Coordinates of C-alpha atoms and ligand atoms in Angstrom, one line a residue:
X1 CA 0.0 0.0 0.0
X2 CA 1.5 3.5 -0.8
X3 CA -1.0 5.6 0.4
X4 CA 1.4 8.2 2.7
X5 CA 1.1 7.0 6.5
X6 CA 2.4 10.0 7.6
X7 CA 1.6 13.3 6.1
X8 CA 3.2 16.1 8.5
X9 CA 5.7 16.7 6.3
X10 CA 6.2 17.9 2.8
X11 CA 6.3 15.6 -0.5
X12 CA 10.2 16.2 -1.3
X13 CA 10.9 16.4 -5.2
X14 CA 14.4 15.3 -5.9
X15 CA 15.2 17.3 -9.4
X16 CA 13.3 20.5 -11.2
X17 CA 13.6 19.3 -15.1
X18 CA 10.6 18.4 -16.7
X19 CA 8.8 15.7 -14.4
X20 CA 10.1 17.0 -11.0
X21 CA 8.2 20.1 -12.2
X22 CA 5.2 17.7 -13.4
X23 CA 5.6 15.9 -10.1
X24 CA 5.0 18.7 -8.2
X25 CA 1.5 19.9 -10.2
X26 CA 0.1 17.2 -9.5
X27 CA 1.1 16.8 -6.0
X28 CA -0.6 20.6 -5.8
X29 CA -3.5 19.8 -7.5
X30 CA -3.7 16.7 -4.9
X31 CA -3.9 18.6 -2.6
X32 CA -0.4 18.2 -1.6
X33 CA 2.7 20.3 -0.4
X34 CA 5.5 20.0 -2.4
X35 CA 9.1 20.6 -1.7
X36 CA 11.2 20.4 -5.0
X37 CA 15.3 20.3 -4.3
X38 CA 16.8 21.4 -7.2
X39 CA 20.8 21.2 -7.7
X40 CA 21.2 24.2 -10.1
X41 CA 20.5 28.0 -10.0
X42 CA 17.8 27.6 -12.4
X43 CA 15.0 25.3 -13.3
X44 CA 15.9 22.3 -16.1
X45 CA 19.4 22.4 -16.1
X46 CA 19.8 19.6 -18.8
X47 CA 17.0 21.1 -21.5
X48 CA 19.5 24.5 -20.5
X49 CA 22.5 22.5 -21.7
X50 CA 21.5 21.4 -25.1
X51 CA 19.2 24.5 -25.5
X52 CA 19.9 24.7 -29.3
X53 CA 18.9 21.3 -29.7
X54 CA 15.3 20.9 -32.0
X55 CA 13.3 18.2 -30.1
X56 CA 11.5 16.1 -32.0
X57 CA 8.5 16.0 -30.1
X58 CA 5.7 18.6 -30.7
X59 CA 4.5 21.0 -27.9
X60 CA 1.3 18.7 -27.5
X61 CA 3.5 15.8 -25.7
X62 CA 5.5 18.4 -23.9
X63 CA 3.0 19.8 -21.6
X64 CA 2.5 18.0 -18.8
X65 CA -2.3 18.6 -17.9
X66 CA -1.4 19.5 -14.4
X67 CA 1.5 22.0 -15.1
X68 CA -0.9 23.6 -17.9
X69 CA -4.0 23.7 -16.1
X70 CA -2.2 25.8 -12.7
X71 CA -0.3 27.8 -16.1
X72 CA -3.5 28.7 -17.6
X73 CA -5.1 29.3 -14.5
X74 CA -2.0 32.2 -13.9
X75 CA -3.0 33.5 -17.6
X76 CA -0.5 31.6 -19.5
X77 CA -0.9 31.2 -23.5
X78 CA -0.2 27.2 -24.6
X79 CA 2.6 27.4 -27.8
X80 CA 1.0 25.6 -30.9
X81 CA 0.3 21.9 -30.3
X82 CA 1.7 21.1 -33.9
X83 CA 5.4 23.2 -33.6
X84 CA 8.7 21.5 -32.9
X85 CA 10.2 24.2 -30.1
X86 CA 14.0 23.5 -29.3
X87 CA 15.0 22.7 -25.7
X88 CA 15.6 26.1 -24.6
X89 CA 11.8 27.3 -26.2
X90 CA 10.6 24.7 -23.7
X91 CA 12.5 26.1 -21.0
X92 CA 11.4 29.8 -22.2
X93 CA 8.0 29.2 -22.8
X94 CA 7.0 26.7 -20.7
X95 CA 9.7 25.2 -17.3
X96 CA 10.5 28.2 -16.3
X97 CA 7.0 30.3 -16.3
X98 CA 5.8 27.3 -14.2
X99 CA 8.6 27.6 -12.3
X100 CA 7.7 31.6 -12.0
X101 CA 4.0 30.5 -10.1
X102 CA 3.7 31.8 -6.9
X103 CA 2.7 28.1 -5.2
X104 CA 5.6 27.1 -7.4
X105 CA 8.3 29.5 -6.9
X106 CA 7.6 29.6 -3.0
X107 CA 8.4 25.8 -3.1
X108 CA 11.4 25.5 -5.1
X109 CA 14.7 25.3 -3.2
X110 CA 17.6 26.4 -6.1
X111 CA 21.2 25.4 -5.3
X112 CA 20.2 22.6 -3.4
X113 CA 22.0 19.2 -4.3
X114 CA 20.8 16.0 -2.7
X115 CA 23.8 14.0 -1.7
X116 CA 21.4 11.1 0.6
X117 CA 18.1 10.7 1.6
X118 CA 17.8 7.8 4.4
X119 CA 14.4 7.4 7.2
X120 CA 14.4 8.9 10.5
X121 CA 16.4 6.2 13.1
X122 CA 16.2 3.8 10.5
X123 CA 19.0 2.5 8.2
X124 CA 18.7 0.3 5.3
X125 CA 18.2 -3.3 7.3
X126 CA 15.7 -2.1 10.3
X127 CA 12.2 -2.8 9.7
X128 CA 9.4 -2.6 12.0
X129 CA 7.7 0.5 11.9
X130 CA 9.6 1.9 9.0
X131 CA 7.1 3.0 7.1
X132 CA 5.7 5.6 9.7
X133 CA 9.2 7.5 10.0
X134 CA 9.3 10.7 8.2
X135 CA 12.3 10.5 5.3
X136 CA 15.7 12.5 5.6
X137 CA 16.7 14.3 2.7
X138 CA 20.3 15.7 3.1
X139 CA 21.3 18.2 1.0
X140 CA 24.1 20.9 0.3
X141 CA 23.1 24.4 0.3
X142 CA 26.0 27.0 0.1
X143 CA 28.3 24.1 1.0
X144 CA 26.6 23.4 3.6
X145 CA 24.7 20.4 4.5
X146 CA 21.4 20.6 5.5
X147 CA 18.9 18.2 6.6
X148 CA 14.8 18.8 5.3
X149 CA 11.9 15.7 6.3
X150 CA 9.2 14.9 4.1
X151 CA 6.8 12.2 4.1
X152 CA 7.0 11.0 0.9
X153 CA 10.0 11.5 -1.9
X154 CA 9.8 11.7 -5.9
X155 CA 13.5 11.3 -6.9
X156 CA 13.2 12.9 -10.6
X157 CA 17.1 13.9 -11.0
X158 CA 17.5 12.5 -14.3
X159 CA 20.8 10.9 -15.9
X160 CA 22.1 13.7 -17.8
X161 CA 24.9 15.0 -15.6
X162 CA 26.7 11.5 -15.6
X163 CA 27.7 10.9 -19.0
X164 CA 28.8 7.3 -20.1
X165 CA 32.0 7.0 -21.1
X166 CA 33.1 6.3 -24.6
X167 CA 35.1 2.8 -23.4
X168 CA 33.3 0.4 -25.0
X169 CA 33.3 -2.0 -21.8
X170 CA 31.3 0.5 -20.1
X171 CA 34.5 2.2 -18.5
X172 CA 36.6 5.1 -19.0
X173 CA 38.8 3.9 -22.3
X174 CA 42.8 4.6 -21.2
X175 CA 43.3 8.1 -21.3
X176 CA 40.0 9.8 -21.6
X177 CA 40.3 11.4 -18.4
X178 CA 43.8 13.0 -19.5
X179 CA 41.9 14.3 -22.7
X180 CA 39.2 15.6 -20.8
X181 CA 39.8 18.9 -22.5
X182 CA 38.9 17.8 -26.0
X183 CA 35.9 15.7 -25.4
X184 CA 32.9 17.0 -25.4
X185 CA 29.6 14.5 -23.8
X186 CA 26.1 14.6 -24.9
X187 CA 24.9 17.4 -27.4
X188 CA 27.9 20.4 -27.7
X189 CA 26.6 24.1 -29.3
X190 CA 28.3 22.8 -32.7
X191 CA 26.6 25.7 -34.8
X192 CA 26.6 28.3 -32.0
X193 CA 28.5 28.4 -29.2
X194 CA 31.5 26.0 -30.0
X195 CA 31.7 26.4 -33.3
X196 CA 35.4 27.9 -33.6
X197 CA 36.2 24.7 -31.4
X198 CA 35.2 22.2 -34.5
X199 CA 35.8 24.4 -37.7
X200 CA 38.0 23.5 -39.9
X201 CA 39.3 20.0 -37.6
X202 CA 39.1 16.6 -37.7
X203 CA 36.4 15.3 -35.1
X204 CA 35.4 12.0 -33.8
X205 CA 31.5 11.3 -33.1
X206 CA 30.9 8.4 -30.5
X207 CA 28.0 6.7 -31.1
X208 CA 24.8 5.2 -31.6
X209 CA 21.7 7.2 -30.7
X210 CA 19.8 10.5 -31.9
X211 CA 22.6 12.7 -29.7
X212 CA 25.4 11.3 -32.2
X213 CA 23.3 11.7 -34.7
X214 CA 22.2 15.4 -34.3
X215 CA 26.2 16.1 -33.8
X216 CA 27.1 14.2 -37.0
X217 CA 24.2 16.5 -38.7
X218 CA 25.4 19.7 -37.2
X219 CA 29.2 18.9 -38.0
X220 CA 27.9 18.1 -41.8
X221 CA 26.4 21.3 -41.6
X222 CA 29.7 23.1 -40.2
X223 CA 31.6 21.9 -43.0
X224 CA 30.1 23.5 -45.6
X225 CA 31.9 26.7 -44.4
X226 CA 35.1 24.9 -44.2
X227 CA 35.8 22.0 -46.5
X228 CA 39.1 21.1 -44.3
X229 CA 36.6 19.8 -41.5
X230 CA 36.6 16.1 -41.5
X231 CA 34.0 13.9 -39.3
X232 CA 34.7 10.4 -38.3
X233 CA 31.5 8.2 -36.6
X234 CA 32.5 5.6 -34.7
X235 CA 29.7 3.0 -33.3
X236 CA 30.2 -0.7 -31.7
X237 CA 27.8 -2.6 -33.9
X238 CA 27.5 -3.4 -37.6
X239 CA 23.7 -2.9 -37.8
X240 CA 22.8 0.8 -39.1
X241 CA 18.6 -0.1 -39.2
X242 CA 18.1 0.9 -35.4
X243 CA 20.4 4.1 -36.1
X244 CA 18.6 5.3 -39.3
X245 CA 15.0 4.9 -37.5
X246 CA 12.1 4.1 -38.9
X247 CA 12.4 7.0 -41.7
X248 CA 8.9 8.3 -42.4
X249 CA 7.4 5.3 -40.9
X250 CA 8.4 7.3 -37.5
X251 CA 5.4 8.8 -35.7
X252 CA 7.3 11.5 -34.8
X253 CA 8.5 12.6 -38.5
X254 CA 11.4 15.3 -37.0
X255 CA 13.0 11.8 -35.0
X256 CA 12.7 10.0 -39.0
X257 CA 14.0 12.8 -40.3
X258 CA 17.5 12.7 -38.2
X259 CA 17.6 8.9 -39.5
X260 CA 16.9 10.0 -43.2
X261 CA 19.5 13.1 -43.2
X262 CA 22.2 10.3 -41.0
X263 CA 21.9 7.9 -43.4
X264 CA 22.4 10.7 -46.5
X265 CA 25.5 11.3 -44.9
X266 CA 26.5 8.3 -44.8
X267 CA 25.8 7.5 -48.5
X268 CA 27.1 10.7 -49.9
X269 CA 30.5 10.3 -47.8
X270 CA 30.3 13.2 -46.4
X271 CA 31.4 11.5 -42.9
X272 CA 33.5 8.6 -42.3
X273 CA 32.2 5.4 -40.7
X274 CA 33.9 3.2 -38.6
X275 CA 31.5 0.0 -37.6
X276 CA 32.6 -2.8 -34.9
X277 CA 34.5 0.0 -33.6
X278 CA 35.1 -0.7 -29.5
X279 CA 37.0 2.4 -28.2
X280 CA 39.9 1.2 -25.7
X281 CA 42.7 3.6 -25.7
X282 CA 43.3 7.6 -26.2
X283 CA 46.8 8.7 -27.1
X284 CA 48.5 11.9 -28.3
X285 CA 51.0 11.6 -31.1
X286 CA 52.2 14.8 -32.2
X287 CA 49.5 16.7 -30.6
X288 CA 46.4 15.1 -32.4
X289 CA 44.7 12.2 -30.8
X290 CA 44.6 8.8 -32.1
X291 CA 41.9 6.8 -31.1
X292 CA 42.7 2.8 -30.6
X293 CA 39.8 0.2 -30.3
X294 CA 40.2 -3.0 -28.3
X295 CA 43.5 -5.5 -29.5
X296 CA 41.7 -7.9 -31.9
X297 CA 40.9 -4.9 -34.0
X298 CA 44.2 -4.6 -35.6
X299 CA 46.6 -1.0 -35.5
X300 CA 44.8 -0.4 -39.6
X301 CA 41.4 0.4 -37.3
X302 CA 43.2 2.9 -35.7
X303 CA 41.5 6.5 -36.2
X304 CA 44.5 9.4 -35.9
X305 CA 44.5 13.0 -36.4
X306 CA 41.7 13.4 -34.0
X307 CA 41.6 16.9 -32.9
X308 CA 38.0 16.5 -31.0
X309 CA 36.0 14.2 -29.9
X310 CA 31.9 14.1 -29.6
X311 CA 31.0 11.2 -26.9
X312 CA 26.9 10.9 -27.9
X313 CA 27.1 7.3 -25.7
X314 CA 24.4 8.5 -23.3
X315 CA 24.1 8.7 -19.4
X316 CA 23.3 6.4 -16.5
X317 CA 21.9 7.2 -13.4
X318 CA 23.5 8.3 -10.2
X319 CA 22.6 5.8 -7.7
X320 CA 24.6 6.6 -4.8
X321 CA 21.7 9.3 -2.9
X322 CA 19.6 6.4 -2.4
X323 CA 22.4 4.0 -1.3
X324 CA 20.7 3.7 2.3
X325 CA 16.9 3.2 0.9
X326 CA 15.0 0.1 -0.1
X327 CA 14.8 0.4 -3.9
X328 CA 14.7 -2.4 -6.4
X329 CA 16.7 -1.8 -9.5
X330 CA 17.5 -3.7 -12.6
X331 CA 20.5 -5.6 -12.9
X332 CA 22.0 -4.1 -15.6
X333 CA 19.6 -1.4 -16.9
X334 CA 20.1 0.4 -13.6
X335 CA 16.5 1.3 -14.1
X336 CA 13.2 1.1 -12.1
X337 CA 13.3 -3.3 -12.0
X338 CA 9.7 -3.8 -13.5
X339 CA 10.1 -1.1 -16.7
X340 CA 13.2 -3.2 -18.1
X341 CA 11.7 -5.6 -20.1
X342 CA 9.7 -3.3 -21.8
X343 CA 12.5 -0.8 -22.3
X344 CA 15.8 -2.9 -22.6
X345 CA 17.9 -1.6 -26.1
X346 CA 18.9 -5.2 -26.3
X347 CA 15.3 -6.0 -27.0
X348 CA 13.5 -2.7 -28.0
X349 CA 14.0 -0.1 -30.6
X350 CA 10.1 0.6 -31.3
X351 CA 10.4 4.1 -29.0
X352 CA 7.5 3.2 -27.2
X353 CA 6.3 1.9 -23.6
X354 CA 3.3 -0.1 -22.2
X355 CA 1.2 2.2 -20.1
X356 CA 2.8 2.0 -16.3
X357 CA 2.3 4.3 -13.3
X358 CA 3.0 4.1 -9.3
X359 CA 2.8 -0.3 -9.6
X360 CA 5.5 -0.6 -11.7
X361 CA 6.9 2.2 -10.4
X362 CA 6.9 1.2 -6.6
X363 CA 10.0 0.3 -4.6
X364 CA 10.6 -2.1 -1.3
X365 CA 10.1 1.3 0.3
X366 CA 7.3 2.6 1.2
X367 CA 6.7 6.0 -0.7
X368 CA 9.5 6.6 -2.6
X369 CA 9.6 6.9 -6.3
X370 CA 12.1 6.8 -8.9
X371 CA 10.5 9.1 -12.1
X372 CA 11.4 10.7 -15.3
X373 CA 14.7 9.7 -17.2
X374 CA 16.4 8.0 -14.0
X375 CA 13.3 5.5 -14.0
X376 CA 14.5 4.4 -17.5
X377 CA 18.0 3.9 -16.0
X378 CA 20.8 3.4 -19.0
X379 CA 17.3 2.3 -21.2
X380 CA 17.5 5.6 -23.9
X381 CA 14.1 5.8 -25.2
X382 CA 12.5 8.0 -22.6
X383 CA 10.2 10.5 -23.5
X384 CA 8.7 13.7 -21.8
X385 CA 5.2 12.1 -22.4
X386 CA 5.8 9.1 -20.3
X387 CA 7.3 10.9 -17.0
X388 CA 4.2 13.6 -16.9
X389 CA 2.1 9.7 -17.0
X390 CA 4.4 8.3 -14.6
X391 CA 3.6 11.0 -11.9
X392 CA 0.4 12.2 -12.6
X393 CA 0.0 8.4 -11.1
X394 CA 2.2 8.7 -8.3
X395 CA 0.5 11.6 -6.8
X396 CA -3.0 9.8 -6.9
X397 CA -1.9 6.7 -5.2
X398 CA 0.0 9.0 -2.4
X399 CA -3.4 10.7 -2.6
X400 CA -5.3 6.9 -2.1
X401 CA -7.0 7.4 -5.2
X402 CA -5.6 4.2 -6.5
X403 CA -8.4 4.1 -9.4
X404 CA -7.0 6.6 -10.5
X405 CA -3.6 5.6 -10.1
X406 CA -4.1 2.5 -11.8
X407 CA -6.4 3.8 -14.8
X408 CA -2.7 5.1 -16.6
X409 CA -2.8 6.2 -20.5
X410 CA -0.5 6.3 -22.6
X411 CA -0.3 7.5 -26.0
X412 CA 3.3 7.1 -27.6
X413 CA 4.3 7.8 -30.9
X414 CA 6.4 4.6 -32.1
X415 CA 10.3 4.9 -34.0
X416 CA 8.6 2.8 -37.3
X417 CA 11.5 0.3 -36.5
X418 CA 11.5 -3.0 -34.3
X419 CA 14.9 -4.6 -33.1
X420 CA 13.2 -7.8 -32.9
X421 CA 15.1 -9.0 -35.8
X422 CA 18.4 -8.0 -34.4
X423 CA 18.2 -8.4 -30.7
X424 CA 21.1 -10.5 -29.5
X425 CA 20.6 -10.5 -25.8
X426 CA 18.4 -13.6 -25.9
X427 CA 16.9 -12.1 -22.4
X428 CA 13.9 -10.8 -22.2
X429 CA 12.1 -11.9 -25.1
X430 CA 12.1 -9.9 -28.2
X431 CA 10.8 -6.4 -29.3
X432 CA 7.3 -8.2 -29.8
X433 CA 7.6 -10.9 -27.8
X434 CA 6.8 -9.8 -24.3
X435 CA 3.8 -11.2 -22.1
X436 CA 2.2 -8.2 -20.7
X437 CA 2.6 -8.5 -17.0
X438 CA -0.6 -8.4 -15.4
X439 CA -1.7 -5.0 -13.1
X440 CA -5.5 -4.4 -12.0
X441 CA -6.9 -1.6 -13.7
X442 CA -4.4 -1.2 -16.6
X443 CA -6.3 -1.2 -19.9
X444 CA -3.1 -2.9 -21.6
X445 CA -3.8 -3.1 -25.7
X446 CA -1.5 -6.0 -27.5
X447 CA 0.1 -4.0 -30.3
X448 CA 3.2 -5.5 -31.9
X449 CA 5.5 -3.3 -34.1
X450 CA 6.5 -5.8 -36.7
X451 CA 9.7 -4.9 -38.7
X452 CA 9.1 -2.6 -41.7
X453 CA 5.3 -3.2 -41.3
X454 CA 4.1 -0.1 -38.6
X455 CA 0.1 -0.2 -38.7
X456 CA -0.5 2.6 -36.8
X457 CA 1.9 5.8 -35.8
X458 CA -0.2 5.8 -32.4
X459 CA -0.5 2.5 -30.9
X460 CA -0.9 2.4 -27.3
X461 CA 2.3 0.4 -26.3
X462 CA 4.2 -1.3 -28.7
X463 CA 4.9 -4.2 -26.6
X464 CA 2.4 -4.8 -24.9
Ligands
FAD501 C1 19.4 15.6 -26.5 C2 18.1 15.1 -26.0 C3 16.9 15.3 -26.7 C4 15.7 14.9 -26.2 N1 14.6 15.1 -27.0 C5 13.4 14.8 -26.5 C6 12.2 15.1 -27.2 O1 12.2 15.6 -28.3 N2 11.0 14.7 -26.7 C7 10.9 14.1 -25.4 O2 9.8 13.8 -25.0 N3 12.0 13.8 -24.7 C8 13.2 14.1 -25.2 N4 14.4 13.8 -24.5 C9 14.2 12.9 -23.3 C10 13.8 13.5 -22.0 O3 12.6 14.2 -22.2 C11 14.8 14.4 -21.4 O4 15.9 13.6 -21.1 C12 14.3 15.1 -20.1 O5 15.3 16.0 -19.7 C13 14.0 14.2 -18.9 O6 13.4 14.9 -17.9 P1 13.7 14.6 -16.3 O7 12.9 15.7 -15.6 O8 13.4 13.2 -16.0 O9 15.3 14.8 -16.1 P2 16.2 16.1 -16.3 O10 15.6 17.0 -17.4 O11 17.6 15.6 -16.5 O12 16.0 16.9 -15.0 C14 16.7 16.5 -13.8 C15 16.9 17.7 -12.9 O13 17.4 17.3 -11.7 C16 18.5 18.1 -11.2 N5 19.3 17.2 -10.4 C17 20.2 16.2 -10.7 N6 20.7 15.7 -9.7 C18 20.2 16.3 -8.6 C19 20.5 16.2 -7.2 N7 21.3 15.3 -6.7 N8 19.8 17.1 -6.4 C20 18.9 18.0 -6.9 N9 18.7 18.2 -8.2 C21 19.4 17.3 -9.0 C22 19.2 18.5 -12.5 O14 19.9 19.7 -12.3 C23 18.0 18.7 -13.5 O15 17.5 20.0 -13.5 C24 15.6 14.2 -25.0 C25 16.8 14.0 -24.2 C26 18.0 14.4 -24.7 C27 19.2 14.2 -23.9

C-alpha cells in the first residue's frame, strides 16, 4: 500500500527538469505540499544544456495537464500543439514560467544538491515501523549540508549529468580522463557556441543514438563553411537499421527525419564510418589524438588525427543518494526493475512503452519513487510524455486514489523500426515478444511493431 502513512511533512521532489516540475503539479493539485530540491540555479538544467537542440517532439506531448491547467489558471498562452520548439523554447515558454508560479516559486529550493536521503532512526536493514518515520533528505546548500523531512519523496534527477564514457566496456577507455579537455559529452553548441572549437578540424562522433546523430548532422552542416573539417562516426555494432529509424514510418516525422538526413551522410560520404568499432585507448601523437579500439581490432582500425572528440554514448543514473533506501533496480539497466523488459535496447527499438504508473513504479520502500529519465536507467528511449504519465499516477496513489492511479494512458508515438530482428541478448524476449505483466486496472492493448510493417503511428504500447 503507498497511500502516505504520515503526512506532517512535505512531499520532497528530488530534481526541477521536466517531471520534477510535473511531479510537483500534480502533487498541488492533490492537494499536496511539495518541496522540489533542485541542484542548479535555475529550473531544467539539462534542456539548458542542449538549448539549441530541436526536439522532435511537438509541444502537444510536452506539456504535462497539471502544469498547464495551474499555467493557464496564472493566464498563460499554450505554444501551438503542432510546432517543434527547441530545448531552450521549452524552458522559455513553458519550465521556467511554471517555475515563476507563486505556489511554485515559494516551493522551489535552487542550489540545493541532494547528496542522501535515508528514514528517521532507520537505516537500510531495520524494519518494523519503518514505514511511519518521516524520510531524511540531506542536502548541500551554500556548501553546507542541510537536513529537510518529508513524508513522501519523488526522486526525478535525471541521468544527464553523468555521462557514459566512450570505453566500449562501459569504462573510461585509457586516457579519456587525461583528454578531458577535448571531449565533449552529450549534445555540444556545434553551430553556435562552439563552433570555432570544431571548424575546420578533424572530429570524432561516439556513437549510436539520436545525440550522435544530431552532432554528425550539425558537424555536416559546419563543414560546408570549411571544406578542411573532417567527421569520423564511430559505433560498436555493424547494424545501421536501429540508427537510421524508422524514416517516415516514424510517428514523430522530426525523430525519422535525423535517421533519413544520417543515413544521406552516410551514403554521400560526407562523414566517415567506422563499424565494430570498441574504443579502448586515447593517445596523443604529435599533438592530435589517435583513437585505438580493443587489441583484436588490428593497429589499420586505428583513427588518428583526432583533434575533438563528440561522446553521444548516453548517461546512466546516479545511484549513490539512495544507497541507504529500499529500492529495487535492474540488474543491468540500472532502471526502475519492473520497466526493463519493456524498455531494454537489447530487446527494443520501437520508442514506445506499455502504459505504467505508481505499480511498476513502486519500490521495497514505502513512498519513494524513482520518475522521469532516471526511471529508464541506462534504457535511452524515454520521453517527456511518459514521465508527466508516470507521476500524474504517483501523486493519486499518495493521494489513495488508487483508481486513479491505476487507470494510466498512454499514447506514444512509435520509431517505425523493431529490433526484434536483431536483438542479440536472448533475455527478455524480443521487441514483440513480451507477455504483458498483469496489473489491476491497466487497460493494456497488445500491439506489436512488426519490422518494416508499422500499422499505426499511435499505438498504445508497442509491446504490450
Ligand atoms: C538531447 C536530448 C533530446 C531529447 N529530446 C526529447 C524530445 O524531443 N521529446 C521528449 O519527450 N524527450 C526528449 N528527450 C528525453 C527527455 O525528455 C529528457 O531527457 C528530459 O530531460 C528528462 O526529464 P527529467 O525531468 O526526467 O530529467 P532532467 O531534465 O535531466 O532533470 C533533472 C533535474 O534534476 C536536477 N538534479 C540532478 N541531480 C540532482 C540532485 N542530486 N539534487 C537536486 N537536483 C538534481 C538536474 O539539475 C535537473 O534540473 C531528450 C533527451 C535528450 C538528452
Amino acid at each position: 500500500m503507498n497511500t502516505l502513512s504520515n503526512t506532517e511533512y512535505p512531499i520532497a521532489v528530488l530534481g526541477a527538469g521536466p517531471i520534477g516540475l510535473a511531479a510537483a503539479a500534480h502533487l498541488l493539485e492533490q492537494g499536496f505540499n511539495p518541496v522540489i530540491f533542485e541542484s542548479g540555479n535555475a529550473v531544467a538544467t539539462s534542456f539548458r544544456d542542449f538549448a539549441q537542440v530541436r526536439l522532435f517532439s511537438p509541444w502537444r506531448y510536452n506539456i504535462d495537464k497539471a502544469a498547464r491547467k495551474l499555467l493557464e489558471a496564472n493566464g498563460w498562452i499554450a505554444p501551438s500543439d503542432d510546432d517543434l520548439p527547441t530545448a531552450g523554447e521549452v524552458v522559455q515558454q513553458y519550465l521556467q514560467p511554471f517555475a515563476e508560479i507563486p505556489a511554485v516559486k515559494s516551493r522551489l529550493k535552487l542550489n540545493a544538491h541532494v547528496v542522501e536521503i535515508t528514514r528517521k532512526g532507520y537505516d537500510k536493514v531495520r524494519t518494523k515501523g519503518r514505514e511511519h518515520a518521516p524520510f531524511i533528505i540531506r542536502a548541500e546548500i551554500g556548501g553546507k549540508l542541510q537536513e529537510f523531512m518529508a513524508s513522501g519523496v519523488i526522486d526525478a534527477t535525471g541521468n544527464w549529468h553523468q555521462p557514459n564514457p566512450i570505453g566500449a566496456n562501459g569504462l573510461p577507455a585509457i586516457g579519456e580522463r587525461d583528454f578531458a579537455d577535448r571531449i565533449e559529452y552529450g549534445m555540444p553548441d556545434i553551430l553556435g557556441r562552439l563552433r570555432d572549437r570544431y571548424l575546420g578540424k578533424c572530429i570524432l562522433v561516439v556513437g549510436g543514438g539520436h545525440s550522435a546523430a544530431g552532432s554528425l548532422i550539425a558537424l555536416a552542416e559546419l563543414a560546408k563553411n570549411d571544406p578542411r573539417t573532417r567527421i569520423h562516426w564511430a559505433i560498436r555494432g555493424s547494424n545501421l537499421t536501429r540508427i537510421f529509424g524508422g524514416g517516415e514510418a516514424d510517428g514523430l516525422p522530426a525523430r525519422g527525419a535525423l535517421g533519413i538526413k544520417l543515413r544521406s551522410l552516410v551514403e554521400n560520404g560526407q562523414l566517415t564510418l567506422h563499424k565494430n568499432f570498441n574504443i579502448r585507448e586515447i593517445r596523443n601523437e604529435n599533438g592530435s589524438l589517435t583513437v585505438i579500439p580493443e587489441l583484436d581490432q588490428g593497429e589499420a582500425a586505428q583513427i588518428q588525427g583526432v583533434d575533438e572528440i563528440v561522446a553521444g554514448t548516453g548517461s546512466r543514473p546516479d545511484l549513490s543518494i539512495t544507497r541507504e533506501l529500499r529500492v529495487r533496480l535492474d540488474a543491468w539497466l540500472e532502471s526502475v526493475e519492473a520497466l526493463a523488459p519493456l524498455i531494454d535496447p537489447n530487446e527494443h527499438s520501437c520508442g514506445t512503452v506499455r502504459p505504467h504508473g505508481r505499480r511498476e513504479l513502486s519500490h521495497p520502500e514505502p513512498n519513494f519513487y524513482i520518475a522521469g529519465a532516471k526511471s529508464y536507467g541506462r534504457a535511452p528511449t524515454f520521453l517527456m510524455a511518459t514521465g508527466y504519465e508516470q507521476v500524474r499516477s504517483i501523486a493519486a496513489a499518495m493521494a489513495g486514489d488508487f483508481a486513479s492511479a491505476d487507470d494510466v494512458q498512454l499514447d506514444l508515438p512509435e520509431t517505425g523500426v523493431c529490433s526484434s530482428d536483431f536483438s542479440d541478448s536472448g533475455g527478455r524476449g524480443g521487441c514483440c515478444g513480451i507477455e504483458p505483466k498483469k496489473t489491476t486496472g491497466l487497460a493494456v492493448e497488445q500491439s506489436c511493431c512488426s519490422t518494416g510493417n508499422v500499422t499505426s503511428s499511435k499505438q498504445v504500447a508497442c509491446c504490450g
